[in-house]
């Protein structure tokens, strides 16, 4: 008979140790896994933080470079603009119609004016207040003044009269360097300054500046601090004319003759002679009197 194999038995302490050893790997695995996750999370956070710092540094550097380039471009543009100057002296039309706004800043006054001119025929029509007051000048014939009198419009006629200026005499002006913004429009400028207490033969005395559009060279604004030489002239102050619209070309002769032909025009009285050629001065004087009266009551 063969020998019966004997069953090997372990001591109780060895069994307990083996059981405990079989349990340890599961607990330490969880702990180690959690620890590894924490290490990985910390590493990822550090990596992300580092990436953000690098990104911010690149962004700041790029922004700084672009800002520097933009500043250089602006400075270059300003420098170039300061060296720009008009090269062609403006030439104004002799046949035209124009819409003009006449300003007196200290009185906060704006007087709209519409003008028709034909210097070839020596004719001019000035319309104030939307055509309520009309002055028609003829250098070689009858001139007219059509104004409201009490409740109706009256037409008065008088002799030949010179035309009123709405553009300056550019022979006196010198070009200025730089670009100037007038109501948002880039403009060249021309300036004329008289000597102190020495008016010109045209009666100009002060500082006069004409602004013309940089591209079209059409008149934009005529600003002056001095004696008013436009539209009949007046005292020394600040004035400017805005040329809202100018159309160059022939003017129909009916523009100068149709209105008087529809009215019964009478000769002007001697007491009205002084009023006939300076409509803007009449308006300015009346505004000044009203302003003085207002101040007197304050």
PDB file of C-alpha atoms in Angstrom:
ATOM      1  CA  UNK A   1       0.000   0.000   0.000  1.00  0.00           C
ATOM      2  CA  UNK A   2       1.186   3.403  -0.836  1.00  0.00           C
ATOM      3  CA  UNK A   3       1.783   5.965   1.748  1.00  0.00           C
ATOM      4  CA  UNK A   4      -1.007   8.451   2.392  1.00  0.00           C
ATOM      5  CA  UNK A   5       0.046  11.985   1.826  1.00  0.00           C
ATOM      6  CA  UNK A   6      -0.096  14.024   4.923  1.00  0.00           C
ATOM      7  CA  UNK A   7      -2.003  17.353   4.817  1.00  0.00           C
ATOM      8  CA  UNK A   8       0.267  20.232   5.569  1.00  0.00           C
ATOM      9  CA  UNK A   9      -1.117  22.647   8.096  1.00  0.00           C
ATOM     10  CA  UNK A  10       0.067  26.107   8.929  1.00  0.00           C
ATOM     11  CA  UNK A  11       0.249  27.523  12.357  1.00  0.00           C
ATOM     12  CA  UNK A  12      -2.575  29.797  13.358  1.00  0.00           C
ATOM     13  CA  UNK A  13      -0.249  32.795  13.557  1.00  0.00           C
ATOM     14  CA  UNK A  14       0.949  32.174  10.023  1.00  0.00           C
ATOM     15  CA  UNK A  15      -2.645  31.994   8.813  1.00  0.00           C
ATOM     16  CA  UNK A  16      -3.455  35.325  10.406  1.00  0.00           C
ATOM     17  CA  UNK A  17      -0.331  36.888   8.935  1.00  0.00           C
ATOM     18  CA  UNK A  18      -1.152  35.556   5.511  1.00  0.00           C
ATOM     19  CA  UNK A  19      -4.713  36.889   5.733  1.00  0.00           C
ATOM     20  CA  UNK A  20      -3.524  40.283   6.814  1.00  0.00           C
ATOM     21  CA  UNK A  21      -0.962  40.336   4.013  1.00  0.00           C
ATOM     22  CA  UNK A  22      -3.677  39.478   1.541  1.00  0.00           C
ATOM     23  CA  UNK A  23      -5.723  42.518   2.754  1.00  0.00           C
ATOM     24  CA  UNK A  24      -2.922  45.111   2.770  1.00  0.00           C
ATOM     25  CA  UNK A  25      -2.440  45.479  -0.987  1.00  0.00           C
ATOM     26  CA  UNK A  26      -6.080  46.585  -1.569  1.00  0.00           C
ATOM     27  CA  UNK A  27      -5.941  49.374   1.021  1.00  0.00           C
ATOM     28  CA  UNK A  28      -2.527  50.644  -0.023  1.00  0.00           C
ATOM     29  CA  UNK A  29      -3.604  50.551  -3.675  1.00  0.00           C
ATOM     30  CA  UNK A  30      -6.436  52.969  -2.984  1.00  0.00           C
ATOM     31  CA  UNK A  31      -4.184  55.189  -0.931  1.00  0.00           C
ATOM     32  CA  UNK A  32      -1.446  55.164  -3.507  1.00  0.00           C
ATOM     33  CA  UNK A  33      -3.927  55.825  -6.301  1.00  0.00           C
ATOM     34  CA  UNK A  34      -5.387  58.796  -4.435  1.00  0.00           C
ATOM     35  CA  UNK A  35      -1.912  60.091  -3.725  1.00  0.00           C
ATOM     36  CA  UNK A  36      -0.968  59.750  -7.378  1.00  0.00           C
ATOM     37  CA  UNK A  37      -4.124  61.614  -8.400  1.00  0.00           C
ATOM     38  CA  UNK A  38      -3.227  64.446  -6.036  1.00  0.00           C
ATOM     39  CA  UNK A  39       0.282  64.572  -7.441  1.00  0.00           C
ATOM     40  CA  UNK A  40      -1.042  64.563 -10.997  1.00  0.00           C
ATOM     41  CA  UNK A  41      -3.619  67.290 -10.165  1.00  0.00           C
ATOM     42  CA  UNK A  42      -0.948  69.460  -8.584  1.00  0.00           C
ATOM     43  CA  UNK A  43       1.312  68.944 -11.584  1.00  0.00           C
ATOM     44  CA  UNK A  44      -1.507  69.796 -13.981  1.00  0.00           C
ATOM     45  CA  UNK A  45      -2.336  72.915 -11.987  1.00  0.00           C
ATOM     46  CA  UNK A  46       1.286  73.978 -12.017  1.00  0.00           C
ATOM     47  CA  UNK A  47       1.456  73.322 -15.746  1.00  0.00           C
ATOM     48  CA  UNK A  48      -1.724  75.279 -16.384  1.00  0.00           C
ATOM     49  CA  UNK A  49      -0.551  78.140 -14.204  1.00  0.00           C
ATOM     50  CA  UNK A  50       2.752  78.184 -16.033  1.00  0.00           C
ATOM     51  CA  UNK A  51       0.941  78.109 -19.388  1.00  0.00           C
ATOM     52  CA  UNK A  52      -1.274  81.005 -18.323  1.00  0.00           C
ATOM     53  CA  UNK A  53       1.744  83.034 -17.246  1.00  0.00           C
ATOM     54  CA  UNK A  54       3.437  82.341 -20.558  1.00  0.00           C
ATOM     55  CA  UNK A  55       0.267  83.246 -22.472  1.00  0.00           C
ATOM     56  CA  UNK A  56      -0.177  86.475 -20.505  1.00  0.00           C
ATOM     57  CA  UNK A  57       3.459  87.379 -21.054  1.00  0.00           C
ATOM     58  CA  UNK A  58       3.141  86.736 -24.796  1.00  0.00           C
ATOM     59  CA  UNK A  59      -0.105  88.731 -24.934  1.00  0.00           C
ATOM     60  CA  UNK A  60       1.396  91.639 -22.993  1.00  0.00           C
ATOM     61  CA  UNK A  61       4.495  91.623 -25.185  1.00  0.00           C
ATOM     62  CA  UNK A  62       2.419  91.496 -28.383  1.00  0.00           C
ATOM     63  CA  UNK A  63       0.133  94.280 -27.156  1.00  0.00           C
ATOM     64  CA  UNK A  64       3.121  96.403 -26.218  1.00  0.00           C
ATOM     65  CA  UNK A  65       4.749  95.893 -29.604  1.00  0.00           C
ATOM     66  CA  UNK A  66       1.515  96.696 -31.467  1.00  0.00           C
ATOM     67  CA  UNK A  67       0.943  99.755 -29.268  1.00  0.00           C
ATOM     68  CA  UNK A  68       4.464 100.961 -29.928  1.00  0.00           C
ATOM     69  CA  UNK A  69       4.025 100.477 -33.682  1.00  0.00           C
ATOM     70  CA  UNK A  70       0.674 102.317 -33.567  1.00  0.00           C
ATOM     71  CA  UNK A  71       2.207 105.195 -31.604  1.00  0.00           C
ATOM     72  CA  UNK A  72       5.029 105.461 -34.126  1.00  0.00           C
ATOM     73  CA  UNK A  73       2.514 105.442 -36.972  1.00  0.00           C
ATOM     74  CA  UNK A  74       0.456 108.197 -35.333  1.00  0.00           C
ATOM     75  CA  UNK A  75       3.535 110.309 -34.642  1.00  0.00           C
ATOM     76  CA  UNK A  76       4.682 109.812 -38.215  1.00  0.00           C
ATOM     77  CA  UNK A  77       1.248 110.756 -39.544  1.00  0.00           C
ATOM     78  CA  UNK A  78       1.141 113.871 -37.349  1.00  0.00           C
ATOM     79  CA  UNK A  79       4.641 114.837 -38.431  1.00  0.00           C
ATOM     80  CA  UNK A  80       3.748 114.315 -42.090  1.00  0.00           C
ATOM     81  CA  UNK A  81       0.522 116.297 -41.650  1.00  0.00           C
ATOM     82  CA  UNK A  82       2.402 119.162 -40.019  1.00  0.00           C
ATOM     83  CA  UNK A  83       4.631 119.374 -43.073  1.00  0.00           C
ATOM     84  CA  UNK A  84       1.703 119.383 -45.488  1.00  0.00           C
ATOM     85  CA  UNK A  85       0.682 122.709 -46.950  1.00  0.00           C
ATOM     86  CA  UNK A  86      -1.579 123.806 -49.792  1.00  0.00           C
ATOM     87  CA  UNK A  87       0.238 124.447 -53.046  1.00  0.00           C
ATOM     88  CA  UNK A  88      -2.603 125.760 -55.171  1.00  0.00           C
ATOM     89  CA  UNK A  89      -4.176 129.105 -54.335  1.00  0.00           C
ATOM     90  CA  UNK A  90      -7.995 128.832 -54.278  1.00  0.00           C
ATOM     91  CA  UNK A  91      -9.825 130.411 -57.207  1.00  0.00           C
ATOM     92  CA  UNK A  92     -13.458 131.259 -56.561  1.00  0.00           C
ATOM     93  CA  UNK A  93     -16.170 131.156 -59.228  1.00  0.00           C
ATOM     94  CA  UNK A  94     -17.629 134.328 -60.725  1.00  0.00           C
ATOM     95  CA  UNK A  95     -20.973 132.689 -61.505  1.00  0.00           C
ATOM     96  CA  UNK A  96     -22.445 130.628 -58.691  1.00  0.00           C
ATOM     97  CA  UNK A  97     -25.111 130.060 -56.071  1.00  0.00           C
ATOM     98  CA  UNK A  98     -24.215 129.377 -52.462  1.00  0.00           C
ATOM     99  CA  UNK A  99     -25.756 128.633 -49.090  1.00  0.00           C
ATOM    100  CA  UNK A 100     -23.833 130.332 -46.290  1.00  0.00           C
ATOM    101  CA  UNK A 101     -24.179 130.582 -42.512  1.00  0.00           C
ATOM    102  CA  UNK A 102     -22.883 133.857 -41.063  1.00  0.00           C
ATOM    103  CA  UNK A 103     -21.802 133.500 -37.397  1.00  0.00           C
ATOM    104  CA  UNK A 104     -21.120 135.984 -34.609  1.00  0.00           C
ATOM    105  CA  UNK A 105     -20.026 133.771 -31.670  1.00  0.00           C
ATOM    106  CA  UNK A 106     -20.113 136.364 -28.883  1.00  0.00           C
ATOM    107  CA  UNK A 107     -23.775 137.089 -29.660  1.00  0.00           C
ATOM    108  CA  UNK A 108     -24.528 133.415 -30.318  1.00  0.00           C
ATOM    109  CA  UNK A 109     -25.949 134.563 -33.647  1.00  0.00           C
ATOM    110  CA  UNK A 110     -26.289 132.495 -36.818  1.00  0.00           C
ATOM    111  CA  UNK A 111     -27.715 134.187 -39.888  1.00  0.00           C
ATOM    112  CA  UNK A 112     -28.528 131.879 -42.830  1.00  0.00           C
ATOM    113  CA  UNK A 113     -27.960 133.433 -46.231  1.00  0.00           C
ATOM    114  CA  UNK A 114     -28.522 132.293 -49.808  1.00  0.00           C
ATOM    115  CA  UNK A 115     -26.536 133.972 -52.563  1.00  0.00           C
ATOM    116  CA  UNK A 116     -26.823 134.103 -56.362  1.00  0.00           C
ATOM    117  CA  UNK A 117     -24.002 135.857 -58.217  1.00  0.00           C
ATOM    118  CA  UNK A 118     -23.207 136.595 -61.844  1.00  0.00           C
ATOM    119  CA  UNK A 119     -20.175 138.846 -61.869  1.00  0.00           C
ATOM    120  CA  UNK A 120     -20.066 138.764 -65.677  1.00  0.00           C
ATOM    121  CA  UNK A 121     -23.421 140.578 -65.791  1.00  0.00           C
ATOM    122  CA  UNK A 122     -22.836 142.488 -62.565  1.00  0.00           C
ATOM    123  CA  UNK A 123     -25.797 140.934 -60.732  1.00  0.00           C
ATOM    124  CA  UNK A 124     -26.214 139.596 -57.219  1.00  0.00           C
ATOM    125  CA  UNK A 125     -29.144 138.419 -55.104  1.00  0.00           C
ATOM    126  CA  UNK A 126     -28.930 138.035 -51.323  1.00  0.00           C
ATOM    127  CA  UNK A 127     -31.793 136.239 -49.553  1.00  0.00           C
ATOM    128  CA  UNK A 128     -32.067 136.477 -45.761  1.00  0.00           C
ATOM    129  CA  UNK A 129     -34.440 134.700 -43.350  1.00  0.00           C
ATOM    130  CA  UNK A 130     -35.589 132.148 -45.901  1.00  0.00           C
ATOM    131  CA  UNK A 131     -36.262 134.790 -48.547  1.00  0.00           C
ATOM    132  CA  UNK A 132     -38.172 137.218 -46.305  1.00  0.00           C
ATOM    133  CA  UNK A 133     -35.573 139.933 -46.932  1.00  0.00           C
ATOM    134  CA  UNK A 134     -34.164 140.101 -50.460  1.00  0.00           C
ATOM    135  CA  UNK A 135     -31.491 142.427 -51.837  1.00  0.00           C
ATOM    136  CA  UNK A 136     -30.787 142.502 -55.573  1.00  0.00           C
ATOM    137  CA  UNK A 137     -27.708 144.446 -56.648  1.00  0.00           C
ATOM    138  CA  UNK A 138     -26.949 145.580 -60.183  1.00  0.00           C
ATOM    139  CA  UNK A 139     -23.657 147.275 -60.995  1.00  0.00           C
ATOM    140  CA  UNK A 140     -25.022 148.906 -64.147  1.00  0.00           C
ATOM    141  CA  UNK A 141     -28.787 149.180 -63.641  1.00  0.00           C
ATOM    142  CA  UNK A 142     -31.554 149.280 -61.062  1.00  0.00           C
ATOM    143  CA  UNK A 143     -31.067 147.595 -57.695  1.00  0.00           C
ATOM    144  CA  UNK A 144     -33.873 146.432 -55.386  1.00  0.00           C
ATOM    145  CA  UNK A 145     -34.612 145.936 -51.729  1.00  0.00           C
ATOM    146  CA  UNK A 146     -37.620 143.756 -50.872  1.00  0.00           C
ATOM    147  CA  UNK A 147     -38.472 143.700 -47.173  1.00  0.00           C
ATOM    148  CA  UNK A 148     -41.512 143.331 -44.891  1.00  0.00           C
ATOM    149  CA  UNK A 149     -43.136 146.622 -43.897  1.00  0.00           C
ATOM    150  CA  UNK A 150     -45.788 146.235 -41.201  1.00  0.00           C
ATOM    151  CA  UNK A 151     -48.058 143.540 -42.687  1.00  0.00           C
ATOM    152  CA  UNK A 152     -46.851 143.279 -46.256  1.00  0.00           C
ATOM    153  CA  UNK A 153     -43.684 143.042 -48.301  1.00  0.00           C
ATOM    154  CA  UNK A 154     -42.563 146.185 -50.048  1.00  0.00           C
ATOM    155  CA  UNK A 155     -40.227 146.586 -53.014  1.00  0.00           C
ATOM    156  CA  UNK A 156     -37.937 149.599 -53.133  1.00  0.00           C
ATOM    157  CA  UNK A 157     -35.695 150.427 -56.048  1.00  0.00           C
ATOM    158  CA  UNK A 158     -32.540 152.504 -56.213  1.00  0.00           C
ATOM    159  CA  UNK A 159     -29.549 153.039 -58.470  1.00  0.00           C
ATOM    160  CA  UNK A 160     -26.613 150.844 -59.374  1.00  0.00           C
ATOM    161  CA  UNK A 161     -24.735 149.214 -56.527  1.00  0.00           C
ATOM    162  CA  UNK A 162     -21.515 147.229 -56.149  1.00  0.00           C
ATOM    163  CA  UNK A 163     -21.672 143.526 -55.345  1.00  0.00           C
ATOM    164  CA  UNK A 164     -21.100 142.261 -51.802  1.00  0.00           C
ATOM    165  CA  UNK A 165     -18.179 139.927 -51.060  1.00  0.00           C
ATOM    166  CA  UNK A 166     -18.732 136.416 -49.706  1.00  0.00           C
ATOM    167  CA  UNK A 167     -15.230 135.125 -50.553  1.00  0.00           C
ATOM    168  CA  UNK A 168     -11.954 136.781 -49.461  1.00  0.00           C
ATOM    169  CA  UNK A 169      -9.330 138.271 -51.757  1.00  0.00           C
ATOM    170  CA  UNK A 170      -6.824 135.406 -51.885  1.00  0.00           C
ATOM    171  CA  UNK A 171      -4.023 137.590 -53.246  1.00  0.00           C
ATOM    172  CA  UNK A 172      -3.423 138.699 -49.647  1.00  0.00           C
ATOM    173  CA  UNK A 173      -3.265 135.224 -48.074  1.00  0.00           C
ATOM    174  CA  UNK A 174      -0.344 132.896 -47.397  1.00  0.00           C
ATOM    175  CA  UNK A 175      -0.510 129.072 -47.082  1.00  0.00           C
ATOM    176  CA  UNK A 176      -0.143 127.513 -43.631  1.00  0.00           C
ATOM    177  CA  UNK A 177       1.475 124.184 -42.710  1.00  0.00           C
ATOM    178  CA  UNK A 178      -0.612 121.413 -41.170  1.00  0.00           C
ATOM    179  CA  UNK A 179      -4.045 119.836 -41.406  1.00  0.00           C
ATOM    180  CA  UNK A 180      -6.924 121.365 -39.443  1.00  0.00           C
ATOM    181  CA  UNK A 181     -10.282 119.769 -38.641  1.00  0.00           C
ATOM    182  CA  UNK A 182     -13.346 121.928 -39.314  1.00  0.00           C
ATOM    183  CA  UNK A 183     -16.585 120.174 -38.402  1.00  0.00           C
ATOM    184  CA  UNK A 184     -14.732 116.879 -38.784  1.00  0.00           C
ATOM    185  CA  UNK A 185     -13.371 117.721 -42.247  1.00  0.00           C
ATOM    186  CA  UNK A 186      -9.580 117.751 -42.832  1.00  0.00           C
ATOM    187  CA  UNK A 187      -8.690 121.168 -44.213  1.00  0.00           C
ATOM    188  CA  UNK A 188      -5.770 123.223 -45.438  1.00  0.00           C
ATOM    189  CA  UNK A 189      -5.621 126.830 -44.296  1.00  0.00           C
ATOM    190  CA  UNK A 190      -4.616 130.219 -45.656  1.00  0.00           C
ATOM    191  CA  UNK A 191      -3.934 133.189 -43.393  1.00  0.00           C
ATOM    192  CA  UNK A 192      -3.686 136.945 -43.678  1.00  0.00           C
ATOM    193  CA  UNK A 193      -2.745 139.259 -40.790  1.00  0.00           C
ATOM    194  CA  UNK A 194      -2.775 143.020 -41.144  1.00  0.00           C
ATOM    195  CA  UNK A 195      -0.355 145.352 -39.442  1.00  0.00           C
ATOM    196  CA  UNK A 196      -1.571 146.886 -36.214  1.00  0.00           C
ATOM    197  CA  UNK A 197      -3.738 149.978 -36.836  1.00  0.00           C
ATOM    198  CA  UNK A 198      -3.063 149.743 -40.573  1.00  0.00           C
ATOM    199  CA  UNK A 199      -6.193 148.553 -42.404  1.00  0.00           C
ATOM    200  CA  UNK A 200      -6.004 147.510 -46.037  1.00  0.00           C
ATOM    201  CA  UNK A 201      -7.564 149.465 -48.885  1.00  0.00           C
ATOM    202  CA  UNK A 202     -10.542 147.086 -48.597  1.00  0.00           C
ATOM    203  CA  UNK A 203     -10.961 147.999 -44.943  1.00  0.00           C
ATOM    204  CA  UNK A 204      -9.613 144.750 -43.491  1.00  0.00           C
ATOM    205  CA  UNK A 205      -7.973 144.956 -40.076  1.00  0.00           C
ATOM    206  CA  UNK A 206      -7.150 141.884 -37.991  1.00  0.00           C
ATOM    207  CA  UNK A 207      -6.413 138.188 -38.520  1.00  0.00           C
ATOM    208  CA  UNK A 208      -8.206 136.283 -41.293  1.00  0.00           C
ATOM    209  CA  UNK A 209      -8.091 132.523 -41.966  1.00  0.00           C
ATOM    210  CA  UNK A 210      -9.673 130.599 -44.818  1.00  0.00           C
ATOM    211  CA  UNK A 211     -10.099 126.832 -44.499  1.00  0.00           C
ATOM    212  CA  UNK A 212     -10.452 124.747 -47.656  1.00  0.00           C
ATOM    213  CA  UNK A 213     -11.199 121.036 -48.006  1.00  0.00           C
ATOM    214  CA  UNK A 214      -7.956 119.042 -48.195  1.00  0.00           C
ATOM    215  CA  UNK A 215      -9.126 116.959 -51.173  1.00  0.00           C
ATOM    216  CA  UNK A 216     -11.440 119.227 -53.157  1.00  0.00           C
ATOM    217  CA  UNK A 217      -9.902 122.582 -52.079  1.00  0.00           C
ATOM    218  CA  UNK A 218     -13.410 124.022 -51.912  1.00  0.00           C
ATOM    219  CA  UNK A 219     -14.015 126.691 -49.244  1.00  0.00           C
ATOM    220  CA  UNK A 220     -15.253 125.335 -45.922  1.00  0.00           C
ATOM    221  CA  UNK A 221     -14.969 128.229 -43.441  1.00  0.00           C
ATOM    222  CA  UNK A 222     -13.723 131.799 -43.398  1.00  0.00           C
ATOM    223  CA  UNK A 223     -12.857 132.795 -39.825  1.00  0.00           C
ATOM    224  CA  UNK A 224     -11.581 136.168 -38.708  1.00  0.00           C
ATOM    225  CA  UNK A 225     -11.048 138.289 -35.648  1.00  0.00           C
ATOM    226  CA  UNK A 226     -11.059 141.860 -36.824  1.00  0.00           C
ATOM    227  CA  UNK A 227     -13.072 144.183 -38.998  1.00  0.00           C
ATOM    228  CA  UNK A 228     -15.811 142.451 -40.939  1.00  0.00           C
ATOM    229  CA  UNK A 229     -15.191 142.835 -44.660  1.00  0.00           C
ATOM    230  CA  UNK A 230     -17.975 140.527 -45.802  1.00  0.00           C
ATOM    231  CA  UNK A 231     -21.537 141.461 -46.786  1.00  0.00           C
ATOM    232  CA  UNK A 232     -21.211 145.178 -46.269  1.00  0.00           C
ATOM    233  CA  UNK A 233     -18.767 145.185 -43.358  1.00  0.00           C
ATOM    234  CA  UNK A 234     -19.152 146.127 -39.707  1.00  0.00           C
ATOM    235  CA  UNK A 235     -17.207 146.658 -36.476  1.00  0.00           C
ATOM    236  CA  UNK A 236     -14.196 144.708 -35.173  1.00  0.00           C
ATOM    237  CA  UNK A 237     -15.176 141.384 -33.606  1.00  0.00           C
ATOM    238  CA  UNK A 238     -15.015 137.619 -34.165  1.00  0.00           C
ATOM    239  CA  UNK A 239     -16.903 136.316 -37.195  1.00  0.00           C
ATOM    240  CA  UNK A 240     -16.950 133.281 -39.424  1.00  0.00           C
ATOM    241  CA  UNK A 241     -18.761 132.169 -42.548  1.00  0.00           C
ATOM    242  CA  UNK A 242     -19.519 128.500 -43.140  1.00  0.00           C
ATOM    243  CA  UNK A 243     -19.860 127.631 -46.813  1.00  0.00           C
ATOM    244  CA  UNK A 244     -22.532 124.952 -46.632  1.00  0.00           C
ATOM    245  CA  UNK A 245     -23.112 124.609 -50.349  1.00  0.00           C
ATOM    246  CA  UNK A 246     -21.499 126.183 -53.416  1.00  0.00           C
ATOM    247  CA  UNK A 247     -22.554 125.404 -56.987  1.00  0.00           C
ATOM    248  CA  UNK A 248     -20.421 126.875 -59.725  1.00  0.00           C
ATOM    249  CA  UNK A 249     -22.083 127.738 -63.013  1.00  0.00           C
ATOM    250  CA  UNK A 250     -24.355 130.218 -64.826  1.00  0.00           C
ATOM    251  CA  UNK A 251     -27.351 131.635 -62.970  1.00  0.00           C
ATOM    252  CA  UNK A 252     -30.652 132.117 -64.756  1.00  0.00           C
ATOM    253  CA  UNK A 253     -31.284 135.839 -65.200  1.00  0.00           C
ATOM    254  CA  UNK A 254     -34.877 135.370 -64.025  1.00  0.00           C
ATOM    255  CA  UNK A 255     -33.471 134.841 -60.532  1.00  0.00           C
ATOM    256  CA  UNK A 256     -32.562 138.546 -60.454  1.00  0.00           C
ATOM    257  CA  UNK A 257     -35.642 139.960 -62.208  1.00  0.00           C
ATOM    258  CA  UNK A 258     -38.693 137.765 -61.532  1.00  0.00           C
ATOM    259  CA  UNK A 259     -39.473 138.983 -58.007  1.00  0.00           C
ATOM    260  CA  UNK A 260     -39.326 142.754 -58.719  1.00  0.00           C
ATOM    261  CA  UNK A 261     -41.393 142.186 -61.873  1.00  0.00           C
ATOM    262  CA  UNK A 262     -44.248 140.820 -59.744  1.00  0.00           C
ATOM    263  CA  UNK A 263     -44.268 143.781 -57.349  1.00  0.00           C
ATOM    264  CA  UNK A 264     -45.001 147.480 -57.485  1.00  0.00           C
ATOM    265  CA  UNK A 265     -41.532 148.812 -56.757  1.00  0.00           C
ATOM    266  CA  UNK A 266     -41.222 152.415 -55.646  1.00  0.00           C
ATOM    267  CA  UNK A 267     -38.263 154.710 -55.219  1.00  0.00           C
ATOM    268  CA  UNK A 268     -36.439 154.493 -51.939  1.00  0.00           C
ATOM    269  CA  UNK A 269     -36.939 157.335 -49.483  1.00  0.00           C
ATOM    270  CA  UNK A 270     -33.920 159.417 -48.492  1.00  0.00           C
ATOM    271  CA  UNK A 271     -34.239 158.164 -44.915  1.00  0.00           C
ATOM    272  CA  UNK A 272     -33.784 154.600 -46.155  1.00  0.00           C
ATOM    273  CA  UNK A 273     -30.749 155.252 -48.364  1.00  0.00           C
ATOM    274  CA  UNK A 274     -28.279 154.334 -45.641  1.00  0.00           C
ATOM    275  CA  UNK A 275     -29.962 150.964 -45.155  1.00  0.00           C
ATOM    276  CA  UNK A 276     -29.971 149.687 -48.663  1.00  0.00           C
ATOM    277  CA  UNK A 277     -26.474 148.290 -49.142  1.00  0.00           C
ATOM    278  CA  UNK A 278     -25.594 146.713 -45.817  1.00  0.00           C
ATOM    279  CA  UNK A 279     -28.329 144.266 -44.769  1.00  0.00           C
ATOM    280  CA  UNK A 280     -26.016 142.248 -42.526  1.00  0.00           C
ATOM    281  CA  UNK A 281     -24.910 145.405 -40.728  1.00  0.00           C
ATOM    282  CA  UNK A 282     -28.537 146.324 -40.058  1.00  0.00           C
ATOM    283  CA  UNK A 283     -29.108 142.909 -38.526  1.00  0.00           C
ATOM    284  CA  UNK A 284     -25.944 143.113 -36.427  1.00  0.00           C
ATOM    285  CA  UNK A 285     -26.758 146.603 -35.162  1.00  0.00           C
ATOM    286  CA  UNK A 286     -30.309 145.604 -34.224  1.00  0.00           C
ATOM    287  CA  UNK A 287     -28.978 142.558 -32.344  1.00  0.00           C
ATOM    288  CA  UNK A 288     -26.456 144.714 -30.500  1.00  0.00           C
ATOM    289  CA  UNK A 289     -29.150 147.177 -29.427  1.00  0.00           C
ATOM    290  CA  UNK A 290     -31.345 144.335 -28.188  1.00  0.00           C
ATOM    291  CA  UNK A 291     -28.396 142.859 -26.295  1.00  0.00           C
ATOM    292  CA  UNK A 292     -27.567 146.207 -24.696  1.00  0.00           C
ATOM    293  CA  UNK A 293     -31.197 146.684 -23.651  1.00  0.00           C
ATOM    294  CA  UNK A 294     -31.278 143.204 -22.144  1.00  0.00           C
ATOM    295  CA  UNK A 295     -28.101 143.898 -20.152  1.00  0.00           C
ATOM    296  CA  UNK A 296     -29.548 147.203 -18.991  1.00  0.00           C
ATOM    297  CA  UNK A 297     -32.506 145.461 -17.375  1.00  0.00           C
ATOM    298  CA  UNK A 298     -30.354 142.839 -15.644  1.00  0.00           C
TER     299      UNK A 298
END
